[in-house]
mmCIF file of C-alpha atoms in Angstrom:
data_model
loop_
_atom_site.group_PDB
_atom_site.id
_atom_site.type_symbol
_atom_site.label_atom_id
_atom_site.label_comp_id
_atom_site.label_asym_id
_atom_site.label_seq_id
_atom_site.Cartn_x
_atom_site.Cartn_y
_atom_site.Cartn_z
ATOM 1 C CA UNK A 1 65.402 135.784 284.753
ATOM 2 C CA UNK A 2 67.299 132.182 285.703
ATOM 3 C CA UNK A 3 65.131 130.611 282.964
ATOM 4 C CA UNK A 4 66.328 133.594 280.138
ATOM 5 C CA UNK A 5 70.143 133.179 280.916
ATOM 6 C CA UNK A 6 69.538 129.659 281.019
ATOM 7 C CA UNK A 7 68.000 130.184 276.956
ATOM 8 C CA UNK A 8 70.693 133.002 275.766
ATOM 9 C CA UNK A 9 73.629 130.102 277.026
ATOM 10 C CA UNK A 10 71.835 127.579 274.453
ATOM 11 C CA UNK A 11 71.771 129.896 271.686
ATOM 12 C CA UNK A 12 75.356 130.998 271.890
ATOM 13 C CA UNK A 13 76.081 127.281 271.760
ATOM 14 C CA UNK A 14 74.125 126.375 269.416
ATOM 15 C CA UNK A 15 75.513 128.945 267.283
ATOM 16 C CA UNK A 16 79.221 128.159 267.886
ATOM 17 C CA UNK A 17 78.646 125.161 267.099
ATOM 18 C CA UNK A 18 76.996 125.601 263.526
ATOM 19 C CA UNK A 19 79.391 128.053 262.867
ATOM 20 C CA UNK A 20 82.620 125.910 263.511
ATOM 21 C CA UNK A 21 81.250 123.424 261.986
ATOM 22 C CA UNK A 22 80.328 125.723 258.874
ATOM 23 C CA UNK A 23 84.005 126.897 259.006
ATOM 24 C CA UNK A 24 85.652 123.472 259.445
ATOM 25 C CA UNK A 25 82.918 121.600 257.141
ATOM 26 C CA UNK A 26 82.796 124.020 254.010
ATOM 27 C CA UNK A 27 85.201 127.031 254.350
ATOM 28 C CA UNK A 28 88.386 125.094 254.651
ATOM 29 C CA UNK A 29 88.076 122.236 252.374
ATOM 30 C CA UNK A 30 87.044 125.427 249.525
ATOM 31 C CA UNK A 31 90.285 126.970 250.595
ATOM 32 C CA UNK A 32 92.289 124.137 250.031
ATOM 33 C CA UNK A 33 90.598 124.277 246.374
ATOM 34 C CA UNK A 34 91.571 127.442 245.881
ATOM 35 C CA UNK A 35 95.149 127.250 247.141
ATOM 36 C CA UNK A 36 94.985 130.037 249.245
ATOM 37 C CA UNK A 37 93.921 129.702 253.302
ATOM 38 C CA UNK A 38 91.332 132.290 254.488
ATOM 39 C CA UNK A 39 91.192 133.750 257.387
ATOM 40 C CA UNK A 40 89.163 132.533 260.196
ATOM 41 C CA UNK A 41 85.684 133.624 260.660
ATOM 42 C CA UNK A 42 85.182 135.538 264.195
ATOM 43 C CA UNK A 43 81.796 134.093 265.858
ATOM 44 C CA UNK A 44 79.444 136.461 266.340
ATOM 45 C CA UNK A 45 78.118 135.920 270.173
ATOM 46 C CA UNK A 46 75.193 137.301 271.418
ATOM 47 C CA UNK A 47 75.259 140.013 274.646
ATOM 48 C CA UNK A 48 74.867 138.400 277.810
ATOM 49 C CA UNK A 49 76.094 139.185 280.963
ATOM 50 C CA UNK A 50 79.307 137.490 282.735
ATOM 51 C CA UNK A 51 79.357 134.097 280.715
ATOM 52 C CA UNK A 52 80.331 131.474 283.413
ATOM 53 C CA UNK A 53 84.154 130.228 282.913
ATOM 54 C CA UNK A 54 82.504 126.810 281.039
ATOM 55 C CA UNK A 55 81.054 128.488 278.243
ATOM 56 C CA UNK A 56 84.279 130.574 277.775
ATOM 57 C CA UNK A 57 85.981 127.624 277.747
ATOM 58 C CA UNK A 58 83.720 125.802 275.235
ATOM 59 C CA UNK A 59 84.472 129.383 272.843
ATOM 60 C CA UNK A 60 88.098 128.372 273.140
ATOM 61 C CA UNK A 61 88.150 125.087 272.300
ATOM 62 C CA UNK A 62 86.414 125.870 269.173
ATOM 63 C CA UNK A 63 88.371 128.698 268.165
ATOM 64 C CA UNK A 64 91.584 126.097 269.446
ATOM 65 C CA UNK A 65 90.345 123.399 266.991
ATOM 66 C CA UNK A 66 89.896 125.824 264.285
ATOM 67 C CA UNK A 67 93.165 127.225 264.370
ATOM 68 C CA UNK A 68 94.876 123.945 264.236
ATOM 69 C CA UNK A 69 92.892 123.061 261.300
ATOM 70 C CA UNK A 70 94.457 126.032 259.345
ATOM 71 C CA UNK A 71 97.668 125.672 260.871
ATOM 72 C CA UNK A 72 97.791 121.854 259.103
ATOM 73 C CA UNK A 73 96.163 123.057 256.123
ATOM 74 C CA UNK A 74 98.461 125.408 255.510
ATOM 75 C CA UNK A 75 101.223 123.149 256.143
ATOM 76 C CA UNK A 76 99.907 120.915 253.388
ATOM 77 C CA UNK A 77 99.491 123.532 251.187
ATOM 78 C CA UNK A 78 103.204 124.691 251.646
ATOM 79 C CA UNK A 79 104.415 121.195 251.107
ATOM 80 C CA UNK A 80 102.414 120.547 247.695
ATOM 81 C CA UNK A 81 104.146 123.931 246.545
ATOM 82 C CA UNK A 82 107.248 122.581 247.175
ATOM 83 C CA UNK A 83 106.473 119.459 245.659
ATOM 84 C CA UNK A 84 104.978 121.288 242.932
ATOM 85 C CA UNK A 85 108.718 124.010 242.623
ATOM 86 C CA UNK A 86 110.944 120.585 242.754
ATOM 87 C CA UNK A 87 109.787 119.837 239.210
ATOM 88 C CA UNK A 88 109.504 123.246 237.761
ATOM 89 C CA UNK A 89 111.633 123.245 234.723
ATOM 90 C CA UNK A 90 112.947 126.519 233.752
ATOM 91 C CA UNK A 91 111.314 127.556 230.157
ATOM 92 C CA UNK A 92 114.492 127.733 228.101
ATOM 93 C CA UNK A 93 115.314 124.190 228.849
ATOM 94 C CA UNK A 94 111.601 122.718 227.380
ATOM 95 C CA UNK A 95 111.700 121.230 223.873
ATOM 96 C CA UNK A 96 115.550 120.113 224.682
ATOM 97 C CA UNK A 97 117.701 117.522 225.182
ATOM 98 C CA UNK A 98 119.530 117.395 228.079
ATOM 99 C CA UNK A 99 122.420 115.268 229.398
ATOM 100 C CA UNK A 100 124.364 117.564 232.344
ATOM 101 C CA UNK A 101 123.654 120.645 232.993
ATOM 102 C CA UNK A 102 127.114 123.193 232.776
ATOM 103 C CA UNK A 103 128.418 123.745 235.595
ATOM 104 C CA UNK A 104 131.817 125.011 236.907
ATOM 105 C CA UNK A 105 133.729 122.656 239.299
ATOM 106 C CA UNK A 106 132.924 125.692 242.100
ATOM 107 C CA UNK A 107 129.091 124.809 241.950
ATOM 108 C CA UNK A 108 129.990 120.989 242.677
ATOM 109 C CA UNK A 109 125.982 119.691 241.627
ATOM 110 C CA UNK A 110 124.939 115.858 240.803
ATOM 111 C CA UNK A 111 121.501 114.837 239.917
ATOM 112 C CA UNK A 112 120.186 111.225 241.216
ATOM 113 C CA UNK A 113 117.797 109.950 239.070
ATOM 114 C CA UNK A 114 115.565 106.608 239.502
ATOM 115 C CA UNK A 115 113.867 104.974 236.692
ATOM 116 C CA UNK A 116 111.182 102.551 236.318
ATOM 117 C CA UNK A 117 109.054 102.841 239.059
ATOM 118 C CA UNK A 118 107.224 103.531 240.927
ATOM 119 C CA UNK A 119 108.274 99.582 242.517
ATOM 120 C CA UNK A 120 107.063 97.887 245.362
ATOM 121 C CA UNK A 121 109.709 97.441 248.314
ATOM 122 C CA UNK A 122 113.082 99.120 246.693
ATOM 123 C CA UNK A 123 111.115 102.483 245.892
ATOM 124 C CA UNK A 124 109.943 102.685 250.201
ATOM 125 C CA UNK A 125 113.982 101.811 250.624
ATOM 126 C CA UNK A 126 115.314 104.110 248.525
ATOM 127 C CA UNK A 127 113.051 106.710 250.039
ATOM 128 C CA UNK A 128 113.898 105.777 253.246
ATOM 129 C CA UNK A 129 117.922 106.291 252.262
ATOM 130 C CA UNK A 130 117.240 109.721 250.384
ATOM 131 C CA UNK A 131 115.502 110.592 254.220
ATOM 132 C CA UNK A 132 118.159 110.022 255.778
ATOM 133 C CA UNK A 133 120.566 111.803 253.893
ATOM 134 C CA UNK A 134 117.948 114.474 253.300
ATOM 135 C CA UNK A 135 118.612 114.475 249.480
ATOM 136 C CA UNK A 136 115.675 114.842 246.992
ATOM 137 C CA UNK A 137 116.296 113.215 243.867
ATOM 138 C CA UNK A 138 114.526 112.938 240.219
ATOM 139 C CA UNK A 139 112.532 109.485 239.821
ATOM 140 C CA UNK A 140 111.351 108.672 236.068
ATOM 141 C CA UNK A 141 108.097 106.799 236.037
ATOM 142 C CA UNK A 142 106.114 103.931 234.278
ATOM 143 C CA UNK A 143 102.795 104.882 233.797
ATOM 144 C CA UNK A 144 101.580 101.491 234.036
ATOM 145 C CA UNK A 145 103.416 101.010 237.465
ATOM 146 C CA UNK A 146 102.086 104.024 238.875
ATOM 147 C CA UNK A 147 98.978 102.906 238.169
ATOM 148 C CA UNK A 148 99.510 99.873 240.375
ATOM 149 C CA UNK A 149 101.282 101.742 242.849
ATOM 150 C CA UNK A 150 99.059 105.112 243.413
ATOM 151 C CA UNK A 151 100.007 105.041 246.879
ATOM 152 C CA UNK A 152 103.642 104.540 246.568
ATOM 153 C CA UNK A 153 103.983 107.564 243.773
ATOM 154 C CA UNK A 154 102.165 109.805 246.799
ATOM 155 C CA UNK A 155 104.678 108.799 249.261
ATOM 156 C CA UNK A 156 107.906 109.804 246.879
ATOM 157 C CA UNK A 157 105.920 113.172 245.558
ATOM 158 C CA UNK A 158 105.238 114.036 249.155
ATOM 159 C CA UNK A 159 108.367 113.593 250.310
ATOM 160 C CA UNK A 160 109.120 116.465 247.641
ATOM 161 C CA UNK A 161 111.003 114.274 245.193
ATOM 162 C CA UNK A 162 111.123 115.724 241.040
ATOM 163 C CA UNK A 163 108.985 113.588 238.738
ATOM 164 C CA UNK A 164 109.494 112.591 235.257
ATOM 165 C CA UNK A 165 107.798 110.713 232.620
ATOM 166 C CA UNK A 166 108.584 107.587 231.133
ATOM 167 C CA UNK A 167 106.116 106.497 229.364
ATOM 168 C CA UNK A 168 103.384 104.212 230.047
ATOM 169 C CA UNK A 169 104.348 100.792 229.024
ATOM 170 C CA UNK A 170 108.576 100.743 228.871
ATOM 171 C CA UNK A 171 108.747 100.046 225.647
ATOM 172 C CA UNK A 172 111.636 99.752 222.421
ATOM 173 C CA UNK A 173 109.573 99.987 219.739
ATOM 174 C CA UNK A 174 108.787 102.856 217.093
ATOM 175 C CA UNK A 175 105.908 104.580 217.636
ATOM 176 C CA UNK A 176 104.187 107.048 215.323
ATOM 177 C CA UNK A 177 102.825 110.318 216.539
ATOM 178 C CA UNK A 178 99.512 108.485 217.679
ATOM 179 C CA UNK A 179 101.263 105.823 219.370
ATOM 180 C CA UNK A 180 103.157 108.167 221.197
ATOM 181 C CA UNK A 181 100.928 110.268 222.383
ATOM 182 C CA UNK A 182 98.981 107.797 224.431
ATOM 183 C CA UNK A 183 102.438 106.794 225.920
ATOM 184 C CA UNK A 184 103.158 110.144 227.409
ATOM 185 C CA UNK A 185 99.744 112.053 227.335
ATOM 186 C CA UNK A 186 98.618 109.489 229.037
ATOM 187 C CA UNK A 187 101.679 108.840 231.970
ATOM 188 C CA UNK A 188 102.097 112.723 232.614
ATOM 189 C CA UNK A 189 98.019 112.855 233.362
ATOM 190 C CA UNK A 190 98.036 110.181 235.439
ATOM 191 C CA UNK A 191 101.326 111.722 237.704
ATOM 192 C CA UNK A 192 99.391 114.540 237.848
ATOM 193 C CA UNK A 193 95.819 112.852 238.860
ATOM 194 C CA UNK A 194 97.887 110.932 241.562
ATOM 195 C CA UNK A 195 100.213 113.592 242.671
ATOM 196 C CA UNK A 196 99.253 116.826 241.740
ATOM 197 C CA UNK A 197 102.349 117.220 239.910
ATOM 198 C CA UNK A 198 102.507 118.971 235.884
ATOM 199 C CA UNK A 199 105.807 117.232 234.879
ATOM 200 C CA UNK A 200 108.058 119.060 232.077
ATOM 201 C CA UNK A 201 110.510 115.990 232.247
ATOM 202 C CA UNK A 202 110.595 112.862 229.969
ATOM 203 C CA UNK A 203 113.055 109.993 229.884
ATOM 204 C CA UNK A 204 112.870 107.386 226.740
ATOM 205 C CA UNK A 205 113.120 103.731 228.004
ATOM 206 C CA UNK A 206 116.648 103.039 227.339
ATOM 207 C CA UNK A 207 117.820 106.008 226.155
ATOM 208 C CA UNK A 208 116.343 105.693 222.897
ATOM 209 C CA UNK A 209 116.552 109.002 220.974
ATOM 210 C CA UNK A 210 114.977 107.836 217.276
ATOM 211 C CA UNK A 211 111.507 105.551 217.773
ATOM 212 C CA UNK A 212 109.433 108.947 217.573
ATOM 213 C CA UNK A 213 109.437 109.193 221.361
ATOM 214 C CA UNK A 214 111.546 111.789 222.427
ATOM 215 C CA UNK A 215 110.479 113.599 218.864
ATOM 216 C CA UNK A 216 107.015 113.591 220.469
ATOM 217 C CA UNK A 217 107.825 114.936 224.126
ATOM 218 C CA UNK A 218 110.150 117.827 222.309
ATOM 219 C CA UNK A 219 107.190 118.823 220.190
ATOM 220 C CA UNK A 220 105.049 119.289 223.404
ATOM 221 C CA UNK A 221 107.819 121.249 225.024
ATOM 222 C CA UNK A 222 108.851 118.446 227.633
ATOM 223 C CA UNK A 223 112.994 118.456 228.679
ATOM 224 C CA UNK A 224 114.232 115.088 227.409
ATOM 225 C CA UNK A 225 116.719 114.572 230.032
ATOM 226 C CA UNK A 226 119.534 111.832 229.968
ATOM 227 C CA UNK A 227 122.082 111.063 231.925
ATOM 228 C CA UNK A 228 126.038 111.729 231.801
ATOM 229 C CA UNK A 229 127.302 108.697 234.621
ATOM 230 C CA UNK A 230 125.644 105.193 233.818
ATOM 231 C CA UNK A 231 125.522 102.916 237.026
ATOM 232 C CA UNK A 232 124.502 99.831 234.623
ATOM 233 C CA UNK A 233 123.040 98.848 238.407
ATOM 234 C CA UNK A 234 120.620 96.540 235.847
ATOM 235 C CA UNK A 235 123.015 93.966 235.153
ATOM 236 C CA UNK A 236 126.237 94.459 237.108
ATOM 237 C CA UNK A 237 127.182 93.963 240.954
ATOM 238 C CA UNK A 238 126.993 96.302 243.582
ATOM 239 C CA UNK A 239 130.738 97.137 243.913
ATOM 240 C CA UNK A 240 130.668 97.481 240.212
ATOM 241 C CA UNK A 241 127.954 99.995 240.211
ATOM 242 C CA UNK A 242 129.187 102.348 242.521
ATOM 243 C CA UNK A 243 132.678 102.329 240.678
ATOM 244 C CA UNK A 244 130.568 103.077 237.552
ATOM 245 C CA UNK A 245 128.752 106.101 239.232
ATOM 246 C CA UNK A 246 131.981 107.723 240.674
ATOM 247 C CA UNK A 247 134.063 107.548 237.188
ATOM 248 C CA UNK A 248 131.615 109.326 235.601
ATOM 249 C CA UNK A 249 130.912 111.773 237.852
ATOM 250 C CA UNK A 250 131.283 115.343 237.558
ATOM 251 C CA UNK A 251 129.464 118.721 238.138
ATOM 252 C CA UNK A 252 126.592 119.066 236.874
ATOM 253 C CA UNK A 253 126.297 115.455 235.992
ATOM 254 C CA UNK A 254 122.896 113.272 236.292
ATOM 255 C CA UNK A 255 123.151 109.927 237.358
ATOM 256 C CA UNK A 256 121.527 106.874 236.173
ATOM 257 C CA UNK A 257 119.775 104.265 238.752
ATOM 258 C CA UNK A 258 116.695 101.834 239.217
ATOM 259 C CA UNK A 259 113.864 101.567 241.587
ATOM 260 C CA UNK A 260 111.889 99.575 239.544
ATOM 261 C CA UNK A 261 111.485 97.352 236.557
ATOM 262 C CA UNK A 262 112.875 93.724 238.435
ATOM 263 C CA UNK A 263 114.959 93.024 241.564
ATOM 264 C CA UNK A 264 117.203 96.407 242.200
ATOM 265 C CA UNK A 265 118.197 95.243 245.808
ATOM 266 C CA UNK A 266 121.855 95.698 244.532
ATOM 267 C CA UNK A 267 121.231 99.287 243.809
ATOM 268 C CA UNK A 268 119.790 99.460 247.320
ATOM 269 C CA UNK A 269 122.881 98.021 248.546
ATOM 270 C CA UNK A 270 125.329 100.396 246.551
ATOM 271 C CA UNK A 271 123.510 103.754 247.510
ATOM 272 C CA UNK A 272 124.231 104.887 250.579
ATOM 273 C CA UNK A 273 128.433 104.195 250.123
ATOM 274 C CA UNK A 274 127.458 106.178 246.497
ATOM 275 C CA UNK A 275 125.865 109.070 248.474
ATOM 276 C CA UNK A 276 128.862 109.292 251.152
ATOM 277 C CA UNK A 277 131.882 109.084 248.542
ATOM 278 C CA UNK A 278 130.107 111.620 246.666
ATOM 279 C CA UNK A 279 129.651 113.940 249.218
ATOM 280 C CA UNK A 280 133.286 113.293 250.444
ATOM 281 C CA UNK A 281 134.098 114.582 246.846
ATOM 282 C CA UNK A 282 132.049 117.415 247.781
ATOM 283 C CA UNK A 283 129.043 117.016 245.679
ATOM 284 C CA UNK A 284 125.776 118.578 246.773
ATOM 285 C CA UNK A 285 122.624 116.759 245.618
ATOM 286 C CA UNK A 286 120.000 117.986 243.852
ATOM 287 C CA UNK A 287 116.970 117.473 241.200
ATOM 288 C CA UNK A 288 117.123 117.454 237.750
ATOM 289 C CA UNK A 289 114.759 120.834 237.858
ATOM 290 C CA UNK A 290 117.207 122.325 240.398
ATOM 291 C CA UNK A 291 120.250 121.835 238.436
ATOM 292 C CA UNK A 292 118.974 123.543 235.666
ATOM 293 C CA UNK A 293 117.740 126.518 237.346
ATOM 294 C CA UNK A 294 121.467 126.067 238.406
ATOM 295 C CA UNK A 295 122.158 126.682 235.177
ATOM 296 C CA UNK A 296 120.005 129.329 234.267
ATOM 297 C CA UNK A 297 121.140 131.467 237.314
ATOM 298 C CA UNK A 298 124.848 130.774 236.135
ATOM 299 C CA UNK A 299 124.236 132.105 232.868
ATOM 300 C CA UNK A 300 122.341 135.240 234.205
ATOM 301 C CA UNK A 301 125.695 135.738 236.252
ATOM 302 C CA UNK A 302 127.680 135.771 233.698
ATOM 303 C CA UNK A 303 125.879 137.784 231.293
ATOM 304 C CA UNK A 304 125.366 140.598 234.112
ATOM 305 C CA UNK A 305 129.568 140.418 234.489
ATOM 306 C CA UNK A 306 129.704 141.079 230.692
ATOM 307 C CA UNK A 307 127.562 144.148 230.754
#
């Protein structure tokens, strides 16, 4: 009788086992696929009589790791949608072009936008600022860079940050529709191999409207977004720069900085004093996406108040 206990305790083990590991092994990382967390599976455990405390415990400590498992993947999940909502353009924006959204001074908005990167050292600071003032902000990126930096376009898409394209090489030429086409085609599928991220947001390296760039992203329904408050943090100094952003800024407005492209330690310098006399002003910050759908909600206010 000892020896059959002994036997039924070894299969129920052995069958825990293959089935967390069938759970944690197959039917999560299919889940994660899928978008959608299942439940878990309930173990099926053969009749015996009064398990001794050890094997109950070993049941728990499955069914412990398992739920943890979920609990994290789910986690993940909910952050990538996030990710995914910051750079959800609202459809009767795509095809545009886009300087400020309009906005009353009640819904006190500003955009901060990055260009150029992602960039090796002033990208991690910047991110590190935008943390601590929990602000997400829009950053505009070179294909080319990104392609260097993989792990440093993760790190600002994870931390829930808008993305935008700017083309692949950073360019002021004029490009036929060929020409292009590899530019951005190629930019916006590499954000979203790296990031998971479908960006509806292009930015032409310096603001060029006429080089059959922005023609090109319009056609293919992308937002060409500008900017309304120019920090010129490229070639001026850092008290300069932040007098630059707060002239120019009003609701609604998107401002225009650099992470990338050459040394941007002065915009480093200039952003956190830029962040606090803003909010003194009483700006909230948001992305580019989210001051649109701004926008859009405004609009649907005031068309329901006409009615």
């Amino acid at each position: 009788m000892k020896r059959l206990l002994r036997r039924q305790k070894k299969l129920i083990v052995a069958f825990l086992a293959a089935a967390g590991s069938f759970l944690l092994g197959v039917t999560l990382p299919m889940n994660l696929r899928a978008n959608q967390p299942a439940p878990p599976m309930q173990p099926q455990v053969l009749a015996v009589s009064s398990p001794e405390p050890k094997l109950i415990s070993n049941v728990s400590g499955i069914a412990g790791a398992i739920a943890h498992r979920v609990e994290v993947s789910q986690k993940a999940l909910a952050q990538q949608q996030e990710t995914r909502f910051q750079s959800s353009l609202p459809s009767q924006f795509k095809g545009t072009m886009l300087r400020q959204a309009k906005l009353d001074q009640q819904h006190k908005a500003i955009a901060l936008t990055f260009d150029d990167g992602p960039w090796p050292t002033t990208t991690r600071q910047i991110l590190e600022i935008l943390k601590k003032n929990n602000i997400k902000a829009t950053f505009f990126w070179v294909g080319r860079y990104l392609q260097t930096y993989p792990e440093l376009g993760k790190q600002v898409a994870s931390a829930g940050h808008a993305i935008g394209n700017h083309t692949w090489n950073h360019q002021y030429i004029k490009y036929n529709e060929d020409g292009a086409a590899r530019e951005i085609d190629r930019t916006s599928s590499l954000i979203e191999e790296v990031t998971g991220v479908k960006t509806s947001l292009f930015r032409p390296p310096g603001g060029i409207l006429n080089n059959g760039l922005a023609a090109y992203a319009q056609k293919k329904d992308y937002a060409v977004i500008m900017w309304s408050a120019d920090s010129l943090d490229w070639r001026t100094a850092t008290q300069s720069l932040m007098d630059n952003v707060m002239r120019q800024a009003n609701s609604g407005g998107i401002v225009l900085m650099h992470d990338g492209g050459g040394n941007r330690s002065r915009t480093v310098q200039a952003l956190p004093d830029i962040i606090a006399k803003l909010r003194k002003e009483g700006y909230k910050f948001v992305t580019v996406p989210e001051l649109l759908q701004m926008q859009e909600q405004a609009l649907k206010k005031q068309e329901t108040a006409q009615k």
